[in-house]
PDB file of C-alpha atoms in Angstrom:
ATOM      1  CA  MET A   1     -14.774  -6.198  -9.106  1.00  0.00           C
ATOM      2  CA  HIS A   2     -15.269  -3.816  -6.361  1.00  0.00           C
ATOM      3  CA  LYS A   3     -13.123  -5.888  -3.587  1.00  0.00           C
ATOM      4  CA  LEU A   4     -10.224  -6.452  -6.294  1.00  0.00           C
ATOM      5  CA  ILE A   5      -9.804  -2.826  -6.280  1.00  0.00           C
ATOM      6  CA  VAL A   6     -10.274  -2.184  -3.144  1.00  0.00           C
ATOM      7  CA  HIS A   7      -7.370  -4.803  -2.064  1.00  0.00           C
ATOM      8  CA  TYR A   8      -4.982  -3.767  -5.076  1.00  0.00           C
ATOM      9  CA  MET A   9      -5.602   0.239  -3.107  1.00  0.00           C
ATOM     10  CA  GLY A  10      -5.061  -1.396   0.031  1.00  0.00           C
ATOM     11  CA  SER A  11      -1.588  -3.050  -1.087  1.00  0.00           C
ATOM     12  CA  HIS A  12      -0.649  -0.017  -2.663  1.00  0.00           C
ATOM     13  CA  ILE A  13      -0.965   2.102   0.137  1.00  0.00           C
ATOM     14  CA  ILE A  14       0.898  -0.591   2.761  1.00  0.00           C
ATOM     15  CA  GLU A  15       3.598  -0.454  -0.332  1.00  0.00           C
ATOM     16  CA  SER A  16       3.764   2.967  -0.068  1.00  0.00           C
ATOM     17  CA  LEU A  17       3.978   3.209   4.072  1.00  0.00           C
ATOM     18  CA  SER A  18       6.362   0.278   4.320  1.00  0.00           C
ATOM     19  CA  LEU A  19       8.884   2.492   1.302  1.00  0.00           C
ATOM     20  CA  ASP A  20       8.096   5.983   3.853  1.00  0.00           C
ATOM     21  CA  SER A  21       9.335   3.921   7.050  1.00  0.00           C
ATOM     22  CA  ALA A  22      12.552   2.489   5.141  1.00  0.00           C
ATOM     23  CA  LEU A  23      13.185   5.865   4.039  1.00  0.00           C
ATOM     24  CA  HIS A  24      12.886   7.655   7.596  1.00  0.00           C
ATOM     25  CA  MET A  25      15.277   5.087   9.007  1.00  0.00           C
TER      26      MET A  25
END
């Protein structure tokens, strides 16, 4: 259960970073 939450948070952070990178481009 805990690993699932960590995985979800991790992918959400990666998605946010990708979004930021796209905006800065």
